[in-house]
Short mmCIF file of C-alpha atoms in Angstrom, two decimals:
data_model
loop_
_atom_site.label_atom_id
_atom_site.label_comp_id
_atom_site.label_asym_id
_atom_site.label_seq_id
_atom_site.Cartn_x
_atom_site.Cartn_y
_atom_site.Cartn_z
CA MET A 1 4.86 -19.39 -5.52
CA PRO A 2 1.76 -19.81 -7.74
CA THR A 3 -1.24 -17.49 -7.79
CA THR A 4 -4.87 -18.48 -8.27
CA ASP A 5 -4.69 -17.42 -11.93
CA GLY A 6 -1.50 -19.27 -12.77
CA LEU A 7 1.23 -16.64 -12.36
CA GLN A 8 4.35 -16.96 -10.24
CA LEU A 9 5.04 -14.52 -7.39
CA ALA A 10 8.55 -13.92 -6.07
CA VAL A 11 8.35 -14.29 -2.28
CA THR A 12 11.25 -13.82 0.16
CA ASP A 13 11.07 -15.18 3.70
CA PHE A 14 13.75 -13.57 5.87
CA GLY A 15 12.96 -15.97 8.70
CA SER A 16 14.30 -19.44 9.31
CA PRO A 17 12.78 -22.95 9.41
CA GLY A 18 10.62 -23.37 12.49
CA ASP A 19 10.62 -19.61 13.16
CA THR A 20 8.08 -18.85 15.90
CA ARG A 21 8.52 -15.07 15.97
CA PRO A 22 5.60 -12.84 14.88
CA THR A 23 5.31 -12.81 11.09
CA LEU A 24 5.19 -9.48 9.26
CA VAL A 25 4.15 -9.58 5.58
CA CYS A 26 5.16 -6.40 3.70
CA VAL A 27 3.40 -5.20 0.53
CA HIS A 28 5.26 -2.59 -1.54
CA GLY A 29 3.78 0.27 -3.52
CA TYR A 30 4.19 1.87 -6.93
CA PRO A 31 6.59 2.23 -8.69
CA ASP A 32 8.69 0.17 -6.29
CA ASN A 33 9.35 -3.54 -5.79
CA SER A 34 10.01 -5.59 -2.67
CA SER A 35 13.56 -4.23 -2.33
CA VAL A 36 11.98 -1.13 -0.78
CA TRP A 37 11.68 -3.16 2.45
CA LEU A 38 15.37 -4.13 2.77
CA PRO A 39 16.25 -1.22 5.10
CA LEU A 40 13.37 -2.19 7.37
CA VAL A 41 14.45 -5.84 7.30
CA ARG A 42 17.89 -4.79 8.53
CA LEU A 43 16.28 -2.91 11.44
CA LEU A 44 13.65 -5.47 12.48
CA GLY A 45 14.92 -8.78 11.11
CA SER A 46 16.39 -9.85 14.44
CA GLU A 47 13.06 -9.37 16.23
CA LEU A 48 10.44 -10.38 13.65
CA ARG A 49 10.02 -12.90 10.89
CA ILE A 50 9.65 -10.67 7.84
CA VAL A 51 8.21 -11.81 4.51
CA THR A 52 8.21 -9.66 1.37
CA TYR A 53 6.98 -10.30 -2.14
CA ASP A 54 6.96 -8.59 -5.51
CA VAL A 55 3.42 -7.58 -6.45
CA ARG A 56 2.38 -9.07 -9.80
CA GLY A 57 4.05 -7.25 -12.69
CA HIS A 58 6.83 -5.93 -10.45
CA GLY A 59 10.31 -7.14 -9.56
CA SER A 60 10.72 -10.84 -10.27
CA SER A 61 7.00 -11.70 -10.20
CA GLN A 62 5.22 -12.49 -13.44
CA ALA A 63 2.91 -9.96 -15.06
CA PRO A 64 -0.66 -10.78 -16.12
CA ALA A 65 -1.50 -10.71 -19.80
CA SER A 66 -4.37 -8.24 -19.45
CA ARG A 67 -5.56 -5.35 -17.26
CA ALA A 68 -8.08 -7.62 -15.59
CA GLY A 69 -5.17 -9.41 -13.94
CA TYR A 70 -4.52 -6.28 -11.87
CA LEU A 71 -8.01 -6.01 -10.37
CA ILE A 72 -7.89 -5.48 -6.65
CA GLU A 73 -9.78 -8.71 -5.96
CA GLN A 74 -6.93 -10.63 -7.62
CA LEU A 75 -4.35 -8.66 -5.64
CA SER A 76 -6.18 -9.71 -2.46
CA ALA A 77 -6.10 -13.32 -3.63
CA ASP A 78 -2.34 -13.00 -4.14
CA LEU A 79 -1.90 -11.66 -0.61
CA GLN A 80 -3.99 -14.44 0.87
CA ALA A 81 -1.94 -17.01 -1.05
CA VAL A 82 1.24 -15.54 0.43
CA ILE A 83 -0.24 -15.54 3.94
CA ASP A 84 -1.41 -19.13 3.66
CA ALA A 85 1.95 -20.25 2.30
CA VAL A 86 4.15 -18.61 4.92
CA SER A 87 1.87 -18.95 7.96
CA PRO A 88 -0.77 -21.63 7.38
CA THR A 89 -1.95 -21.84 11.01
CA GLU A 90 -1.21 -18.47 12.65
CA PRO A 91 -2.41 -14.96 11.72
CA VAL A 92 0.14 -12.53 10.32
CA HIS A 93 0.75 -8.82 10.69
CA LEU A 94 0.55 -6.71 7.51
CA LEU A 95 2.50 -3.62 6.48
CA GLY A 96 1.71 -1.76 3.27
CA HIS A 97 3.10 1.34 1.59
CA ASP A 98 1.51 3.41 -1.18
CA TRP A 99 -0.35 1.04 -3.54
CA GLY A 100 0.67 -1.88 -1.34
CA SER A 101 -1.33 -0.27 1.44
CA THR A 102 -4.23 0.62 -0.86
CA GLN A 103 -4.64 -2.99 -1.96
CA THR A 104 -4.21 -4.28 1.59
CA TRP A 105 -7.11 -2.13 2.81
CA GLU A 106 -9.29 -4.30 0.57
CA ALA A 107 -7.88 -7.42 2.18
CA VAL A 108 -8.52 -6.29 5.77
CA ALA A 109 -12.04 -5.15 4.85
CA GLY A 110 -13.04 -8.73 4.15
CA ASN A 111 -11.32 -9.90 0.98
CA VAL A 112 -9.05 -12.00 3.22
CA PRO A 113 -10.59 -13.74 6.28
CA THR A 114 -10.00 -11.45 9.25
CA GLU A 115 -8.87 -14.35 11.44
CA ARG A 116 -5.79 -14.62 9.20
CA ILE A 117 -4.71 -11.03 9.99
CA ALA A 118 -3.47 -9.83 13.39
CA THR A 119 -2.81 -6.14 12.58
CA PHE A 120 -2.38 -3.83 9.61
CA THR A 121 -0.05 -0.82 9.38
CA SER A 122 -0.78 1.55 6.50
CA VAL A 123 1.76 4.08 5.21
CA SER A 124 0.72 6.61 2.53
CA GLY A 125 -1.85 4.39 0.87
CA PRO A 126 -5.54 5.07 1.55
CA SER A 127 -8.41 2.74 0.73
CA LEU A 128 -10.05 3.56 -2.61
CA ASP A 129 -13.54 2.92 -1.20
CA GLN A 130 -12.90 5.04 1.88
CA THR A 131 -11.40 7.78 -0.27
CA GLY A 132 -14.43 7.85 -2.56
CA ALA A 133 -16.76 8.07 0.42
CA TRP A 134 -14.64 10.76 2.11
CA LEU A 135 -14.68 12.94 -0.98
CA ARG A 136 -18.49 12.77 -0.95
CA THR A 137 -18.91 13.55 2.76
CA PRO A 138 -20.91 16.78 3.12
CA ASP A 139 -18.72 19.51 4.60
CA ARG A 140 -19.65 23.06 3.69
CA SER A 141 -17.02 24.64 5.90
CA ALA A 142 -14.22 26.52 4.19
CA SER A 143 -11.61 24.26 5.80
CA GLY A 144 -13.40 21.11 4.69
CA LEU A 145 -13.68 22.32 1.13
CA LEU A 146 -10.04 23.36 1.15
CA ARG A 147 -8.91 19.94 2.39
CA ARG A 148 -10.74 18.19 -0.42
CA LEU A 149 -9.49 20.59 -3.08
CA LYS A 150 -5.95 20.15 -1.79
CA GLN A 151 -6.23 16.37 -1.97
CA GLY A 152 -7.69 16.60 -5.46
CA ALA A 153 -4.64 18.53 -6.60
CA GLU A 154 -2.29 16.08 -4.90
CA SER A 155 -4.06 13.16 -6.62
CA SER A 156 -4.07 14.67 -10.10
CA TYR A 157 -1.47 12.14 -11.26
CA ILE A 158 -4.18 9.46 -11.12
CA GLY A 159 -5.93 11.18 -14.03
CA LEU A 160 -2.64 11.37 -15.93
CA PHE A 161 -2.11 7.63 -15.46
CA GLN A 162 -5.44 6.90 -17.21
CA ILE A 163 -4.24 8.43 -20.50
CA PRO A 164 -3.06 5.78 -22.97
CA LEU A 165 0.67 5.77 -23.77
CA LEU A 166 1.48 9.20 -22.32
CA PRO A 167 2.63 8.05 -18.85
CA GLU A 168 4.59 5.18 -20.42
CA LEU A 169 6.38 7.72 -22.60
CA ALA A 170 6.98 9.96 -19.58
CA TRP A 171 8.61 7.08 -17.70
CA ARG A 172 10.74 5.99 -20.64
CA SER A 173 11.95 9.55 -21.23
CA GLY A 174 12.89 9.99 -17.56
CA VAL A 175 10.43 12.86 -17.01
CA LEU A 176 8.42 11.03 -14.34
CA ASP A 177 11.56 9.86 -12.57
CA ARG A 178 12.56 13.48 -12.12
CA ILE A 179 9.08 14.43 -10.90
CA VAL A 180 8.48 11.44 -8.62
CA GLY A 181 11.99 11.22 -7.21
CA GLY A 182 11.85 9.50 -3.87
CA SER A 183 12.90 6.15 -2.57
CA PRO A 184 16.39 4.77 -3.18
CA VAL A 185 15.02 1.57 -4.65
CA ASP A 186 16.27 -0.46 -7.59
CA ARG A 187 13.19 0.23 -9.72
CA THR A 188 12.97 -1.46 -13.10
CA ARG A 189 11.23 -0.24 -16.23
CA SER A 190 8.69 -3.03 -15.72
CA ASP A 191 7.92 -1.72 -12.23
CA ARG A 192 7.18 1.70 -13.68
CA ILE A 193 5.19 0.58 -16.72
CA ASN A 194 3.28 -2.46 -15.44
CA GLY A 195 2.20 -0.71 -12.26
CA LEU A 196 0.20 1.83 -14.24
CA GLU A 197 -2.36 -0.94 -14.72
CA LEU A 198 -3.05 -0.94 -10.98
CA TYR A 199 -4.51 2.56 -11.34
CA ARG A 200 -6.24 1.90 -14.65
CA ALA A 201 -7.92 -1.30 -13.44
CA ASN A 202 -9.11 0.03 -10.08
CA ALA A 203 -8.81 3.69 -9.15
CA LEU A 204 -11.61 5.48 -11.00
CA SER A 205 -14.12 2.63 -10.90
CA LYS A 206 -13.70 2.08 -7.14
CA MET A 207 -13.83 5.76 -6.19
CA ALA A 208 -16.78 6.44 -8.51
CA ARG A 209 -18.89 3.81 -6.73
CA PRO A 210 -17.38 3.52 -3.26
CA GLN A 211 -18.51 0.68 -1.02
CA PRO A 212 -16.49 1.04 2.18
CA ARG A 213 -16.86 -1.85 4.59
CA PRO A 214 -16.22 -2.19 8.34
CA VAL A 215 -12.68 -3.12 9.35
CA THR A 216 -12.37 -5.12 12.56
CA VAL A 217 -8.62 -5.71 12.28
CA PRO A 218 -6.56 -3.28 14.43
CA VAL A 219 -5.13 -0.64 12.06
CA GLN A 220 -2.25 1.78 12.47
CA VAL A 221 -1.99 4.66 9.99
CA ILE A 222 1.47 6.22 9.77
CA VAL A 223 1.26 9.75 8.35
CA PRO A 224 4.39 11.37 6.87
CA ARG A 225 4.13 15.10 7.47
CA HIS A 226 5.66 15.95 4.09
CA ASP A 227 3.70 13.51 1.92
CA ALA A 228 3.14 15.18 -1.45
CA TYR A 229 0.44 12.72 -2.57
CA VAL A 230 -1.68 11.77 0.45
CA SER A 231 -2.87 14.55 2.75
CA ARG A 232 -3.14 14.04 6.49
CA ALA A 233 -6.85 14.80 6.23
CA LEU A 234 -7.43 11.94 3.82
CA ALA A 235 -5.13 9.51 5.63
CA THR A 236 -6.78 10.05 9.00
CA GLU A 237 -10.36 11.10 8.30
CA ALA A 238 -11.28 8.61 5.56
CA PRO A 239 -10.80 5.42 7.64
CA ARG A 240 -12.23 6.76 10.90
CA PRO A 241 -15.92 5.85 10.28
CA TYR A 242 -15.06 2.28 9.32
CA VAL A 243 -12.15 1.13 11.52
CA ALA A 244 -13.08 -0.05 15.00
CA ASP A 245 -9.50 0.06 16.36
CA LEU A 246 -7.57 2.91 14.70
CA THR A 247 -4.20 4.30 15.78
CA VAL A 248 -2.63 7.31 14.02
CA ARG A 249 1.08 8.14 14.22
CA ASP A 250 2.77 11.13 12.55
CA VAL A 251 6.38 10.99 11.37
CA ASP A 252 8.65 13.70 9.99
CA GLY A 253 9.17 12.18 6.55
CA SER A 254 8.07 12.21 2.92
CA HIS A 255 5.87 9.87 0.93
CA TRP A 256 8.92 7.62 0.50
CA VAL A 257 9.69 7.41 4.22
CA VAL A 258 9.82 3.59 4.35
CA ALA A 259 12.98 3.62 2.22
CA GLU A 260 14.41 7.05 3.05
CA GLN A 261 13.93 6.97 6.83
CA PRO A 262 13.06 3.41 7.88
CA GLU A 263 14.25 4.19 11.38
CA LEU A 264 11.11 6.29 11.83
CA VAL A 265 8.77 3.54 10.67
CA ALA A 266 10.36 0.42 12.16
CA PRO A 267 9.72 1.07 15.88
CA LEU A 268 6.12 2.12 15.22
CA VAL A 269 5.44 -1.10 13.31
CA ARG A 270 7.12 -3.27 15.95
CA ASP A 271 5.45 -1.60 18.91
CA PHE A 272 2.00 -1.73 17.32
CA MET A 273 2.40 -5.43 16.53
CA LEU A 274 3.53 -6.24 20.06
CA SER A 275 0.77 -4.14 21.63
CA ARG A 276 -1.81 -6.35 19.90
CA ALA A 277 0.00 -9.65 20.44
#
């Protein structure tokens, strides 16, 4: 399907013509593609209409010609185009993982009309604006300082990704594959290389000048206990001042839980959707 700037996105609708079941649109993270959702589709596909798509530059979707094509405002426009195409009259439920969740936070904070979104479930992908504000929140206690220092260490890869050519070389040499490990997904070289532009176009600029906005959409944050990149403190504390209806659920998994242990995620997503139906 076409985007507002003339690219083509690869969208897969696992429903059927005339499907009236609740629609769940899934947004994958980095360095994955939409195949990360296939285990979840197998678990929930009989109960929900599930739609997945390859984020621009990943999988079978086209890549923009410049870094500006990865700005988060354009990613929100892509998501809205998918929503409008697959469910033109009814709101959809959203599920995001890693960078898919990070970009979807922008959508639910107003970049996509809130009446088009029924719920949002976030897994291991905090809002950049909320993160920037959380890091600046005064907390002189030893535990508060420790939480922020710990998250800074866990997010150090973001600084690495800003360096020209070095992360590309690390991916091509296999070094980052050994470090990142994780989800049993059919990642391509394009997924690994193109997705770096998501960080370069958005991460530092958004967190340097955070502008968190109120979120009126019901949000569920799923927190893997063994996430090496997003601490529980960040995942749960950063959204709390801004989300009117926030539910937090802990699971015994890693950052890659959506692919490694989808059986932990699937019932939480389904039950949250149905509780807000």
